[in-house]
Amino acid sequence: MKMSPDDPSRSYLKIEEAYNIIGFEPLNKEKVIDLGAAPGGWTYSAVKRGAYVTAVDNGPLKKPIKSNPLVIHIKEDALKFIPPKGQITDWLFCDIIKNPDIILNLIKKWLKNSWCRNFVVNLKISRTDPIALLKKIEDKKTGLSAYCSLLKIRQLYHDREEIT
Ligand SMILES: C[S@@+](CC[C@H](N)C(=O)[O-])C[C@H]1O[C@@H](n2cnc3c(N)ncnc32)[C@H](O)[C@@H]1O
């Protein structure tokens, strides 16, 4: 995979790799909510495919994402962000550097409420026992597995101390 000259961040390569592993990707006119979106690599990958993206981040998006008509930038706390009532978003992206338990609880909230059909989440594992974390994620009663018909977990080629 190569960075494109317009790509706002190296993270872009992670989500492109994730689509290959999942076997599908955002489609034209699908809705994406990107939590922790700045500088905009994951958002860029979705708008390249014609998806509408709500990018939630207190920080700034880079050009050309900043002025892309498919992108709405919401400067809010992504951990508290709630999608518009009745809207099921096609894709939830989440790439926030926080304790993995906080992020897992956030994703569970989205899944319990059926706010999204698909998700890609990056979890930082630098200060965590990765095996314990995997068991937690895969627990069929309390983990993400409880809410998913398909769940793939990888340390991607472009991941550092993180899993996706
Ligand atoms: C690793 S970067 C995301 C990179 C992005 N996926 C990309 O492709 O460019 C993490 C981002 O999460 C944002 N962030 C962290 N905590 C946040 C919060 N509570 N609310 C909103 N944004 C947050 C940071 O501002 C930062 O821009």
PDB file of C-alpha atoms and ligand atoms in Angstrom:
ATOM      1  CA  MET A   1       0.000   0.000   0.000  1.00  0.00           C
ATOM      2  CA  LYS A   2       1.171   3.481  -0.810  1.00  0.00           C
ATOM      3  CA  MET A   3       0.399   6.839   0.719  1.00  0.00           C
ATOM      4  CA  SER A   4      -1.315   9.087  -1.777  1.00  0.00           C
ATOM      5  CA  PRO A   5      -0.115  12.706  -2.021  1.00  0.00           C
ATOM      6  CA  ASP A   6      -3.519  13.954  -0.757  1.00  0.00           C
ATOM      7  CA  ASP A   7      -3.602  11.631   2.243  1.00  0.00           C
ATOM      8  CA  PRO A   8      -3.747  13.600   5.503  1.00  0.00           C
ATOM      9  CA  SER A   9      -2.109  10.893   7.677  1.00  0.00           C
ATOM     10  CA  ARG A  10      -0.266   7.567   7.781  1.00  0.00           C
ATOM     11  CA  SER A  11      -3.324   6.085   9.542  1.00  0.00           C
ATOM     12  CA  TYR A  12      -4.976   6.009   6.131  1.00  0.00           C
ATOM     13  CA  LEU A  13      -2.950   2.886   5.339  1.00  0.00           C
ATOM     14  CA  LYS A  14      -4.437   1.085   8.362  1.00  0.00           C
ATOM     15  CA  ILE A  15      -8.023   1.513   7.303  1.00  0.00           C
ATOM     16  CA  GLU A  16      -7.262   0.555   3.704  1.00  0.00           C
ATOM     17  CA  GLU A  17      -5.642  -2.615   5.051  1.00  0.00           C
ATOM     18  CA  ALA A  18      -8.649  -3.211   7.321  1.00  0.00           C
ATOM     19  CA  TYR A  19     -11.069  -3.107   4.348  1.00  0.00           C
ATOM     20  CA  ASN A  20      -9.023  -5.862   2.692  1.00  0.00           C
ATOM     21  CA  ILE A  21      -9.301  -8.008   5.789  1.00  0.00           C
ATOM     22  CA  ILE A  22     -13.013  -7.398   6.328  1.00  0.00           C
ATOM     23  CA  GLY A  23     -13.694  -8.050   2.651  1.00  0.00           C
ATOM     24  CA  PHE A  24     -15.848  -4.980   2.084  1.00  0.00           C
ATOM     25  CA  GLU A  25     -15.596  -1.217   2.416  1.00  0.00           C
ATOM     26  CA  PRO A  26     -17.717   1.946   2.552  1.00  0.00           C
ATOM     27  CA  LEU A  27     -19.751   2.446  -0.592  1.00  0.00           C
ATOM     28  CA  ASN A  28     -20.861   5.497  -2.536  1.00  0.00           C
ATOM     29  CA  LYS A  29     -23.454   7.501  -0.495  1.00  0.00           C
ATOM     30  CA  GLU A  30     -23.075   5.361   2.638  1.00  0.00           C
ATOM     31  CA  LYS A  31     -22.875   7.176   5.982  1.00  0.00           C
ATOM     32  CA  VAL A  32     -19.760   7.066   8.111  1.00  0.00           C
ATOM     33  CA  ILE A  33     -19.160   8.478  11.582  1.00  0.00           C
ATOM     34  CA  ASP A  34     -15.460   8.861  12.313  1.00  0.00           C
ATOM     35  CA  LEU A  35     -14.679   9.286  16.027  1.00  0.00           C
ATOM     36  CA  GLY A  36     -11.220  10.769  16.559  1.00  0.00           C
ATOM     37  CA  ALA A  37     -11.024  11.701  12.894  1.00  0.00           C
ATOM     38  CA  ALA A  38      -8.213  14.272  12.749  1.00  0.00           C
ATOM     39  CA  PRO A  39      -6.092  14.865  10.805  1.00  0.00           C
ATOM     40  CA  GLY A  40      -8.391  12.895   8.487  1.00  0.00           C
ATOM     41  CA  GLY A  41      -6.808   9.729   7.039  1.00  0.00           C
ATOM     42  CA  TRP A  42      -9.733   7.414   7.752  1.00  0.00           C
ATOM     43  CA  THR A  43     -12.235  10.075   6.680  1.00  0.00           C
ATOM     44  CA  TYR A  44     -10.265  10.519   3.462  1.00  0.00           C
ATOM     45  CA  SER A  45     -10.487   6.791   2.680  1.00  0.00           C
ATOM     46  CA  ALA A  46     -14.286   6.936   3.021  1.00  0.00           C
ATOM     47  CA  VAL A  47     -14.851  10.103   0.979  1.00  0.00           C
ATOM     48  CA  LYS A  48     -12.622   8.702  -1.751  1.00  0.00           C
ATOM     49  CA  ARG A  49     -15.329   6.043  -2.091  1.00  0.00           C
ATOM     50  CA  GLY A  50     -18.120   8.633  -2.173  1.00  0.00           C
ATOM     51  CA  ALA A  51     -19.337   8.130   1.416  1.00  0.00           C
ATOM     52  CA  TYR A  52     -20.694  10.953   3.600  1.00  0.00           C
ATOM     53  CA  VAL A  53     -18.585  11.378   6.723  1.00  0.00           C
ATOM     54  CA  THR A  54     -19.319  13.012  10.055  1.00  0.00           C
ATOM     55  CA  ALA A  55     -15.839  13.566  11.449  1.00  0.00           C
ATOM     56  CA  VAL A  56     -15.863  14.043  15.225  1.00  0.00           C
ATOM     57  CA  ASP A  57     -12.687  15.488  16.692  1.00  0.00           C
ATOM     58  CA  ASN A  58     -11.747  18.480  18.795  1.00  0.00           C
ATOM     59  CA  GLY A  59      -8.661  18.877  16.652  1.00  0.00           C
ATOM     60  CA  PRO A  60      -8.354  20.271  13.104  1.00  0.00           C
ATOM     61  CA  LEU A  61      -8.755  18.283   9.904  1.00  0.00           C
ATOM     62  CA  LYS A  62      -6.097  18.739   7.263  1.00  0.00           C
ATOM     63  CA  LYS A  63      -6.588  19.852   3.680  1.00  0.00           C
ATOM     64  CA  PRO A  64      -8.104  18.558   1.387  1.00  0.00           C
ATOM     65  CA  ILE A  65     -10.470  16.815   3.828  1.00  0.00           C
ATOM     66  CA  LYS A  66     -11.183  20.070   5.655  1.00  0.00           C
ATOM     67  CA  SER A  67     -13.063  21.544   2.713  1.00  0.00           C
ATOM     68  CA  ASN A  68     -14.512  18.352   1.229  1.00  0.00           C
ATOM     69  CA  PRO A  69     -18.293  18.754   0.692  1.00  0.00           C
ATOM     70  CA  LEU A  70     -18.910  15.157   1.803  1.00  0.00           C
ATOM     71  CA  VAL A  71     -17.445  15.897   5.243  1.00  0.00           C
ATOM     72  CA  ILE A  72     -19.084  17.514   8.258  1.00  0.00           C
ATOM     73  CA  HIS A  73     -16.618  18.269  11.038  1.00  0.00           C
ATOM     74  CA  ILE A  74     -18.069  18.247  14.549  1.00  0.00           C
ATOM     75  CA  LYS A  75     -15.774  19.580  17.252  1.00  0.00           C
ATOM     76  CA  GLU A  76     -17.093  17.618  20.204  1.00  0.00           C
ATOM     77  CA  ASP A  77     -16.010  15.001  22.677  1.00  0.00           C
ATOM     78  CA  ALA A  78     -16.196  11.835  20.559  1.00  0.00           C
ATOM     79  CA  LEU A  79     -16.727   9.698  23.665  1.00  0.00           C
ATOM     80  CA  LYS A  80     -20.016  11.492  24.302  1.00  0.00           C
ATOM     81  CA  PHE A  81     -21.129  11.865  20.700  1.00  0.00           C
ATOM     82  CA  ILE A  82     -24.586  10.437  20.002  1.00  0.00           C
ATOM     83  CA  PRO A  83     -25.790  10.022  16.394  1.00  0.00           C
ATOM     84  CA  PRO A  84     -29.033  11.678  15.237  1.00  0.00           C
ATOM     85  CA  LYS A  85     -32.096   9.837  16.590  1.00  0.00           C
ATOM     86  CA  GLY A  86     -33.282   6.998  14.360  1.00  0.00           C
ATOM     87  CA  GLN A  87     -30.196   7.082  12.130  1.00  0.00           C
ATOM     88  CA  ILE A  88     -28.292   3.841  11.652  1.00  0.00           C
ATOM     89  CA  THR A  89     -24.886   4.736  10.312  1.00  0.00           C
ATOM     90  CA  ASP A  90     -23.315   2.333   7.830  1.00  0.00           C
ATOM     91  CA  TRP A  91     -19.843   2.581   9.331  1.00  0.00           C
ATOM     92  CA  LEU A  92     -18.460   3.625  12.668  1.00  0.00           C
ATOM     93  CA  PHE A  93     -14.741   4.385  12.660  1.00  0.00           C
ATOM     94  CA  CYS A  94     -12.980   4.907  15.970  1.00  0.00           C
ATOM     95  CA  ASP A  95      -9.299   5.774  16.288  1.00  0.00           C
ATOM     96  CA  ILE A  96      -8.931   7.480  19.648  1.00  0.00           C
ATOM     97  CA  ILE A  97      -5.818   7.074  21.766  1.00  0.00           C
ATOM     98  CA  LYS A  98      -7.365   6.086  25.088  1.00  0.00           C
ATOM     99  CA  ASN A  99      -7.356   3.117  27.434  1.00  0.00           C
ATOM    100  CA  PRO A 100      -8.793   0.152  25.463  1.00  0.00           C
ATOM    101  CA  ASP A 101     -11.463  -0.474  28.130  1.00  0.00           C
ATOM    102  CA  ILE A 102     -12.864   3.006  27.551  1.00  0.00           C
ATOM    103  CA  ILE A 103     -12.939   2.411  23.791  1.00  0.00           C
ATOM    104  CA  LEU A 104     -14.458  -1.063  24.145  1.00  0.00           C
ATOM    105  CA  ASN A 105     -17.251   0.365  26.285  1.00  0.00           C
ATOM    106  CA  LEU A 106     -17.805   3.081  23.699  1.00  0.00           C
ATOM    107  CA  ILE A 107     -18.101   0.538  20.867  1.00  0.00           C
ATOM    108  CA  LYS A 108     -20.396  -1.645  22.971  1.00  0.00           C
ATOM    109  CA  LYS A 109     -22.663   1.369  23.531  1.00  0.00           C
ATOM    110  CA  TRP A 110     -22.881   1.843  19.745  1.00  0.00           C
ATOM    111  CA  LEU A 111     -23.584  -1.825  19.125  1.00  0.00           C
ATOM    112  CA  LYS A 112     -26.129  -2.210  21.948  1.00  0.00           C
ATOM    113  CA  ASN A 113     -28.050   0.743  20.567  1.00  0.00           C
ATOM    114  CA  SER A 114     -27.738  -0.522  16.960  1.00  0.00           C
ATOM    115  CA  TRP A 115     -26.298   2.834  15.920  1.00  0.00           C
ATOM    116  CA  CYS A 116     -24.019   1.269  13.274  1.00  0.00           C
ATOM    117  CA  ARG A 117     -23.969  -1.684  10.887  1.00  0.00           C
ATOM    118  CA  ASN A 118     -20.166  -2.024  10.601  1.00  0.00           C
ATOM    119  CA  PHE A 119     -17.258  -0.698  12.582  1.00  0.00           C
ATOM    120  CA  VAL A 120     -13.499  -0.391  12.454  1.00  0.00           C
ATOM    121  CA  VAL A 121     -11.824   0.378  15.763  1.00  0.00           C
ATOM    122  CA  ASN A 122      -8.183   0.747  16.677  1.00  0.00           C
ATOM    123  CA  LEU A 123      -7.161  -0.215  20.213  1.00  0.00           C
ATOM    124  CA  LYS A 124      -3.861   0.802  21.754  1.00  0.00           C
ATOM    125  CA  ILE A 125      -2.166  -2.086  23.510  1.00  0.00           C
ATOM    126  CA  SER A 126       1.010  -0.449  24.793  1.00  0.00           C
ATOM    127  CA  ARG A 127      -0.049  -0.527  28.458  1.00  0.00           C
ATOM    128  CA  THR A 128      -2.285  -3.567  28.333  1.00  0.00           C
ATOM    129  CA  ASP A 129      -1.878  -7.327  28.399  1.00  0.00           C
ATOM    130  CA  PRO A 130      -2.854  -8.003  24.758  1.00  0.00           C
ATOM    131  CA  ILE A 131      -3.983 -11.592  25.402  1.00  0.00           C
ATOM    132  CA  ALA A 132      -6.281 -10.507  28.227  1.00  0.00           C
ATOM    133  CA  LEU A 133      -7.648  -7.780  25.953  1.00  0.00           C
ATOM    134  CA  LEU A 134      -8.320 -10.252  23.134  1.00  0.00           C
ATOM    135  CA  LYS A 135     -10.172 -12.552  25.534  1.00  0.00           C
ATOM    136  CA  LYS A 136     -12.256  -9.608  26.717  1.00  0.00           C
ATOM    137  CA  ILE A 137     -13.141  -8.610  23.150  1.00  0.00           C
ATOM    138  CA  GLU A 138     -13.980 -12.165  22.113  1.00  0.00           C
ATOM    139  CA  ASP A 139     -16.035 -13.034  25.188  1.00  0.00           C
ATOM    140  CA  LYS A 140     -19.333 -14.253  23.761  1.00  0.00           C
ATOM    141  CA  LYS A 141     -21.398 -12.821  26.622  1.00  0.00           C
ATOM    142  CA  THR A 142     -19.701  -9.579  27.560  1.00  0.00           C
ATOM    143  CA  GLY A 143     -17.318  -8.826  24.675  1.00  0.00           C
ATOM    144  CA  LEU A 144     -17.860  -7.322  21.248  1.00  0.00           C
ATOM    145  CA  SER A 145     -18.522 -10.845  19.926  1.00  0.00           C
ATOM    146  CA  ALA A 146     -21.873 -10.757  21.701  1.00  0.00           C
ATOM    147  CA  TYR A 147     -23.078  -8.106  19.235  1.00  0.00           C
ATOM    148  CA  CYS A 148     -21.332  -9.097  15.986  1.00  0.00           C
ATOM    149  CA  SER A 149     -22.162 -11.544  13.235  1.00  0.00           C
ATOM    150  CA  LEU A 150     -18.599 -11.155  11.951  1.00  0.00           C
ATOM    151  CA  LEU A 151     -15.649  -9.955  13.993  1.00  0.00           C
ATOM    152  CA  LYS A 152     -12.083  -9.850  12.741  1.00  0.00           C
ATOM    153  CA  ILE A 153      -9.217  -8.704  14.931  1.00  0.00           C
ATOM    154  CA  ARG A 154      -5.730  -8.146  13.600  1.00  0.00           C
ATOM    155  CA  GLN A 155      -2.484  -6.444  14.353  1.00  0.00           C
ATOM    156  CA  LEU A 156      -2.202  -4.865  10.936  1.00  0.00           C
ATOM    157  CA  TYR A 157       1.038  -4.430   9.045  1.00  0.00           C
ATOM    158  CA  HIS A 158       0.709  -0.684   9.632  1.00  0.00           C
ATOM    159  CA  ASP A 159      -0.322  -0.985  13.287  1.00  0.00           C
ATOM    160  CA  ARG A 160       2.318  -0.266  15.885  1.00  0.00           C
ATOM    161  CA  GLU A 161       1.442  -1.026  19.527  1.00  0.00           C
ATOM    162  CA  GLU A 162      -2.211  -1.428  18.614  1.00  0.00           C
ATOM    163  CA  ILE A 163      -4.733  -3.823  17.171  1.00  0.00           C
ATOM    164  CA  THR A 164      -7.596  -3.116  14.802  1.00  0.00           C
TER     165      THR A 164
HETATM  166  C1  LIG B   1      -4.664   8.682  16.186  1.00  0.00           C
HETATM  167  S1  LIG B   1      -5.488  10.180  15.906  1.00  0.00           S
HETATM  168  C2  LIG B   1      -6.655   9.712  14.665  1.00  0.00           C
HETATM  169  C3  LIG B   1      -6.064   9.590  13.312  1.00  0.00           C
HETATM  170  C4  LIG B   1      -7.119   9.473  12.231  1.00  0.00           C
HETATM  171  N1  LIG B   1      -7.794   8.183  12.284  1.00  0.00           N
HETATM  172  C5  LIG B   1      -6.555   9.651  10.856  1.00  0.00           C
HETATM  173  O1  LIG B   1      -6.672   8.733  10.045  1.00  0.00           O
HETATM  174  O2  LIG B   1      -6.021  10.727  10.557  1.00  0.00           O
HETATM  175  C6  LIG B   1      -6.499  10.349  17.318  1.00  0.00           C
HETATM  176  C7  LIG B   1      -7.416  11.544  17.299  1.00  0.00           C
HETATM  177  O3  LIG B   1      -8.362  11.392  18.355  1.00  0.00           O
HETATM  178  C8  LIG B   1      -8.711  12.681  18.823  1.00  0.00           C
HETATM  179  N2  LIG B   1      -9.331  12.539  20.152  1.00  0.00           N
HETATM  180  C9  LIG B   1      -8.812  11.965  21.264  1.00  0.00           C
HETATM  181  N3  LIG B   1      -9.710  12.007  22.260  1.00  0.00           N
HETATM  182  C10 LIG B   1     -10.826  12.604  21.754  1.00  0.00           C
HETATM  183  C11 LIG B   1     -12.108  12.917  22.281  1.00  0.00           C
HETATM  184  N4  LIG B   1     -12.443  12.595  23.540  1.00  0.00           N
HETATM  185  N5  LIG B   1     -12.997  13.547  21.479  1.00  0.00           N
HETATM  186  C12 LIG B   1     -12.683  13.856  20.193  1.00  0.00           C
HETATM  187  N6  LIG B   1     -11.489  13.565  19.638  1.00  0.00           N
HETATM  188  C13 LIG B   1     -10.578  12.956  20.411  1.00  0.00           C
HETATM  189  C14 LIG B   1      -7.414  13.449  18.803  1.00  0.00           C
HETATM  190  O4  LIG B   1      -7.680  14.835  18.731  1.00  0.00           O
HETATM  191  C15 LIG B   1      -6.739  12.889  17.552  1.00  0.00           C
HETATM  192  O5  LIG B   1      -6.980  13.753  16.454  1.00  0.00           O
END
